[in-house]
């Protein structure tokens, strides 16, 4: 297990390097001159040249890449072209709110998704199944921006209970994490349900029932445990996506998250921010994949690392 | 998992910043974007300038009607050919760090903006200045390399706000995070979506400021921004999109403030390329578009037909045609026929890809179709649009046929509303003459207009220019915008100027 972990972690390094190169090339291939975009709509040619020089964009591209790598290794991703604030600081400022939002949304979504999924599977074809799946389908179908604005109108404007947006207190987490988590909970419920039903048709479950194991123990210990494998994969994937920030929820609730930062920096051709953010997302996905693999073993000891 | 949720919620509560406990007298402003910088000569967006205006001031400023207003200067004199300007400065003004404001401070600031070793984005505002002389502690003289009649306007622009010389020396490049000025509010914090200032107790204008501070919160989603106003979390929101104005109007505690702006909307036609090299085609397209309908459809009625190539509110603006260019599709068809296009032609119109711009282009597409001109609408992402317009080095390589756009002359002077857009030497990539329009009469007039500081002479020169431009029709002249602010009824003195610049110096809660 330890060997396996070390091998996996060492394997991350070349992957990150390749990603860094790809991201760098991709970003510089985008049409649009960052110096002009940074200098703004009214800038004169002279103003734009000043900006280009001050940002180091007048150097040859390979030189820029080597500099980028050299600084990145030292944890320095340069300054945002737009705000001149260090990229690490820009991202740090939004990483905490993004993690909060992701963790809260994932936490409630996973718990409720699992419960609804199991309930629907166990009582399939009866009312808990219909209610559960009705909720799940609605959850997937609700457009987040619409739900978000409805919530704001009800809880902030009419009732005055919750702030309309921003990240200022625990209260401001409630509506965004609910909105963000709803879709995840729905997917989770459907996933758990089908995985659960599939496992419950297995021979060993029938055997368990036949040998007189309590129904409750069959559900929680035998069936769920095995059904968890695809569910864990799903949780990992969703977690990774949400860590990338959600543009819709961040916009509706003025949430200072990474999704909006990425969209803004693409619009501005803010190279350093785009590069650092995509690298961060890649790293997050790699780490989540690793964690998911380890969790497989925890959920099902029969999975061995080879 | 449940434990985790509880633990997280508990930590969140513990680390929470108390919300809603802010002093009732702090003015919270909801805006659409994040600020880009707090260093005046490096800001190119109206919003950052508006935030800075709380902290900083220039020698002059603009009032709510975009008229010049003396701030750190009390008066000025200029010589006849606009090459020397002498400013008399306000006495007894101190920067927030206690440094005295005087002629030396002005010199240091202007030299910083134009010094090419420290490139700033707004260098062009003072690049015509040859030197700044300190005459005495409260008199400063600008000597220019060439005549420039709009200097005072450039010194009223946010790019030439005066920064404390002591702070400049102390913070160097980091002045953008540590702004120190003479304004009504002192800088407290800027981080991500939030910008905070507090009252300057020693402000030079007696009796002001009347609120404890000004806070900007950036809320990109229009509906959420209006919800902040409705929920009482903000007392002033800008911009207020026209489609949400009825929501604010319906609320008894709120009001919509309508501000005529200096933003003009137009479609530039590439006058060097067929078919737009024919003046009859350009006139025809002007006749083909119903400007009043454009206003209603695209801007919810909050605009008015352009009556000249320069927005009404700018000084020296001429009403060339009352009510705007007439809407007359029959005449448009006749002109097209005369020009050799009896069945119209195919063309392309491009612009930015936000929903308002797309709506505008689609409306124009529909109007042009009525006279047989089939236009394809191409919405472009900002960077791609910039590439398409400005990567062109030679006019003949330009791929522009029609471009929909808007222009706001941020110096509030007519020079910046004509020279970048219509001057024969302002073709991209140098400036913004996307129509590649060149007229000797107009070029001479624009040159004459900036070569003097004499009111009558400038007025005459720009009248000639505007009439010539209108006649040559390098644009489809559409509308002058109106901008909308939503605010709490108890708030007074806060305003958005006609260029969208925010001003809270005299803000007061009743």
XYZ file of C-alpha atoms in Angstrom, chain B residues 140-399:
260
model
C 2.012 75.583 -10.826
C 2.616 76.078 -14.528
C 2.289 73.489 -17.304
C 4.312 74.122 -20.452
C 3.250 71.997 -23.417
C 5.180 70.677 -26.411
C 2.287 71.479 -28.693
C -1.006 73.325 -28.329
C -3.618 71.292 -26.476
C -6.844 73.104 -25.668
C -8.331 70.244 -23.633
C -5.634 70.108 -20.940
C -7.922 71.080 -18.074
C -10.272 68.238 -18.995
C -7.374 65.813 -19.025
C -6.448 67.052 -15.554
C -10.004 66.403 -14.416
C -9.700 62.801 -15.578
C -9.195 60.096 -12.962
C -5.855 59.220 -14.564
C -4.324 62.418 -13.208
C -5.589 62.225 -9.638
C -2.998 63.617 -7.230
C -1.321 61.038 -4.983
C 0.559 61.870 -1.783
C 4.238 62.308 -2.737
C 5.287 60.831 0.607
C 3.205 57.716 -0.071
C 4.618 57.442 -3.589
C 8.116 57.468 -2.151
C 7.200 55.008 0.575
C 5.227 52.444 -1.429
C 6.671 52.780 -4.928
C 4.874 50.417 -7.293
C 2.725 49.151 -4.425
C 0.882 52.441 -4.297
C -1.891 50.567 -6.115
C -2.677 48.728 -2.893
C -1.984 51.606 -0.511
C -3.717 54.649 -1.928
C -3.238 57.956 -0.106
C -5.022 61.026 -1.469
C -6.837 64.177 -0.406
C -10.374 62.893 -0.999
C -13.392 62.729 1.305
C -12.722 59.119 2.317
C -9.628 57.269 3.482
C -8.681 53.873 2.159
C -9.377 50.938 4.466
C -9.338 47.691 2.516
C -9.521 46.220 -0.947
C -9.750 42.496 -1.376
C -11.480 40.636 -4.172
C -15.095 41.692 -4.298
C -14.931 44.250 -1.524
C -13.564 47.801 -1.406
C -13.884 49.808 1.796
C -13.191 53.391 2.789
C -13.813 55.439 5.926
C -14.602 59.105 6.458
C -11.712 61.583 6.187
C -12.262 63.712 9.323
C -9.954 66.444 8.019
C -11.535 66.851 4.606
C -11.020 70.342 3.194
C -14.632 70.936 2.163
C -16.304 72.031 5.390
C -19.210 69.928 6.593
C -18.335 66.941 4.390
C -18.329 63.981 4.145
C -21.654 63.207 5.740
C -21.480 59.418 5.705
C -19.080 57.294 7.756
C -17.595 55.584 4.756
C -18.243 54.145 1.345
C -18.123 50.426 0.570
C -18.206 48.912 -2.932
C -19.438 45.346 -3.336
C -19.143 43.750 -6.707
C -22.199 41.744 -7.676
C -22.007 40.629 -11.303
C -25.516 39.229 -11.602
C -28.033 41.987 -12.309
C -30.911 40.324 -10.451
C -28.787 39.750 -7.356
C -27.573 43.339 -7.387
C -31.126 44.633 -7.440
C -32.026 42.143 -4.683
C -29.304 43.771 -2.521
C -31.033 47.100 -2.972
C -34.449 45.603 -2.223
C -33.166 43.834 0.868
C -31.559 47.030 2.130
C -28.031 45.634 1.926
C -27.048 48.392 -0.479
C -28.327 51.939 -0.925
C -26.966 52.614 -4.381
C -26.588 50.206 -7.285
C -24.991 50.905 -10.617
C -25.507 49.938 -13.328
C -29.225 49.261 -13.202
C -30.172 47.385 -16.394
C -33.201 48.916 -18.085
C -35.200 45.671 -17.926
C -34.991 45.761 -14.114
C -35.932 49.423 -13.715
C -39.650 48.584 -13.274
C -38.796 46.332 -10.309
C -37.031 49.191 -8.540
C -39.759 51.677 -9.458
C -42.416 49.412 -7.980
C -40.720 49.531 -4.575
C -41.840 52.473 -2.424
C -38.520 52.785 -0.637
C -36.440 52.920 -3.821
C -36.079 55.145 -6.836
C -34.625 55.023 -10.324
C -32.385 57.916 -11.297
C -32.012 58.540 -15.020
C -28.803 60.217 -16.185
C -28.305 61.426 -19.768
C -24.899 60.094 -20.735
C -21.991 60.929 -23.012
C -22.095 57.413 -24.428
C -22.943 57.266 -28.124
C -24.025 54.103 -29.984
C -23.147 53.628 -33.613
C -22.341 51.230 -36.411
C -19.006 52.020 -38.055
C -18.912 51.363 -41.795
C -15.603 50.675 -43.488
C -15.481 53.669 -45.820
C -12.479 52.281 -47.715
C -14.149 49.059 -48.810
C -16.999 48.315 -51.166
C -19.906 48.887 -50.877
C -19.385 51.375 -48.045
C -16.930 53.497 -50.023
C -20.027 54.926 -51.713
C -21.510 57.735 -49.641
C -24.997 56.903 -50.961
C -24.790 53.437 -49.426
C -23.782 54.914 -46.076
C -26.614 57.423 -46.219
C -29.029 54.666 -47.200
C -28.101 52.610 -44.146
C -28.665 55.637 -41.947
C -32.133 56.055 -43.426
C -32.834 52.348 -42.993
C -32.616 52.200 -39.202
C -35.424 53.474 -36.981
C -33.532 54.980 -34.041
C -36.558 55.373 -31.794
C -37.415 51.716 -32.239
C -33.755 50.804 -31.627
C -33.986 52.677 -28.338
C -37.116 50.841 -27.256
C -36.015 47.396 -28.332
C -32.400 47.460 -27.195
C -32.323 49.898 -24.276
C -35.869 49.734 -22.927
C -36.500 53.305 -24.057
C -33.610 54.715 -22.027
C -31.799 56.588 -24.784
C -32.503 59.148 -27.491
C -31.625 59.396 -31.178
C -28.180 60.896 -31.806
C -28.513 64.409 -33.196
C -24.886 64.669 -34.249
C -21.720 62.575 -34.244
C -20.912 63.747 -30.700
C -23.185 63.215 -27.659
C -25.268 66.257 -26.711
C -23.807 66.740 -23.265
C -20.235 67.384 -24.349
C -19.195 71.004 -24.602
C -19.076 72.234 -28.234
C -21.416 69.458 -29.311
C -23.610 70.575 -32.209
C -27.154 69.492 -32.913
C -26.665 68.764 -36.595
C -30.110 67.327 -37.096
C -32.917 67.709 -34.608
C -34.514 64.347 -33.803
C -31.649 62.440 -35.386
C -31.177 61.068 -38.902
C -34.645 60.537 -40.399
C -36.054 57.013 -40.694
C -37.069 56.582 -44.323
C -36.759 53.059 -45.775
C -38.129 54.179 -49.157
C -35.382 56.740 -49.484
C -32.848 54.149 -48.375
C -33.947 51.803 -51.148
C -33.799 54.609 -53.721
C -30.267 55.534 -52.655
C -29.136 51.912 -52.825
C -30.592 51.623 -56.311
C -28.813 54.803 -57.353
C -25.557 53.399 -56.017
C -25.989 50.276 -58.117
C -27.431 47.936 -55.500
C -31.103 47.643 -56.462
C -31.314 44.268 -54.740
C -29.183 45.231 -51.778
C -26.055 43.275 -50.862
C -24.696 40.885 -48.273
C -22.511 42.051 -45.441
C -21.444 41.251 -41.889
C -21.866 43.092 -38.608
C -19.775 42.189 -35.593
C -19.399 43.325 -32.020
C -18.995 41.991 -28.497
C -20.940 38.918 -27.395
C -22.948 40.217 -24.445
C -26.711 39.961 -24.672
C -27.397 43.680 -25.127
C -24.902 43.961 -27.976
C -26.299 40.879 -29.658
C -29.817 42.284 -29.353
C -28.605 45.553 -30.905
C -26.975 43.752 -33.827
C -30.033 41.606 -34.427
C -32.224 44.672 -34.459
C -29.984 46.359 -37.019
C -29.923 43.154 -39.052
C -33.710 43.150 -39.134
C -33.869 46.830 -40.130
C -31.305 46.450 -42.903
C -33.148 43.418 -44.247
C -36.151 45.691 -44.877
C -34.138 47.543 -47.525
C -32.564 44.417 -48.978
C -29.245 44.431 -47.114
C -28.595 40.975 -45.690
C -26.252 41.243 -42.723
C -24.796 38.279 -40.867
C -24.477 38.887 -37.118
C -21.141 37.841 -35.635
C -20.841 38.203 -31.854
C -17.195 38.025 -30.782
C -15.562 37.440 -27.441
C -13.765 40.644 -26.346
C -10.250 39.381 -27.071
C -11.188 38.039 -30.468
C -12.879 41.287 -31.371
C -9.814 43.269 -30.308
C -7.638 40.967 -32.410
C -9.859 41.437 -35.421
C -9.843 45.218 -35.203
C -6.350 45.951 -33.967
C -4.078 43.306 -35.395
C -4.509 45.081 -38.733
C -1.459 47.125 -39.683
C -2.554 48.432 -43.084
C -6.047 49.813 -43.800
C -6.401 47.644 -46.919
C -6.065 44.503 -44.771
C -8.988 45.423 -42.546
C -11.793 42.860 -42.514
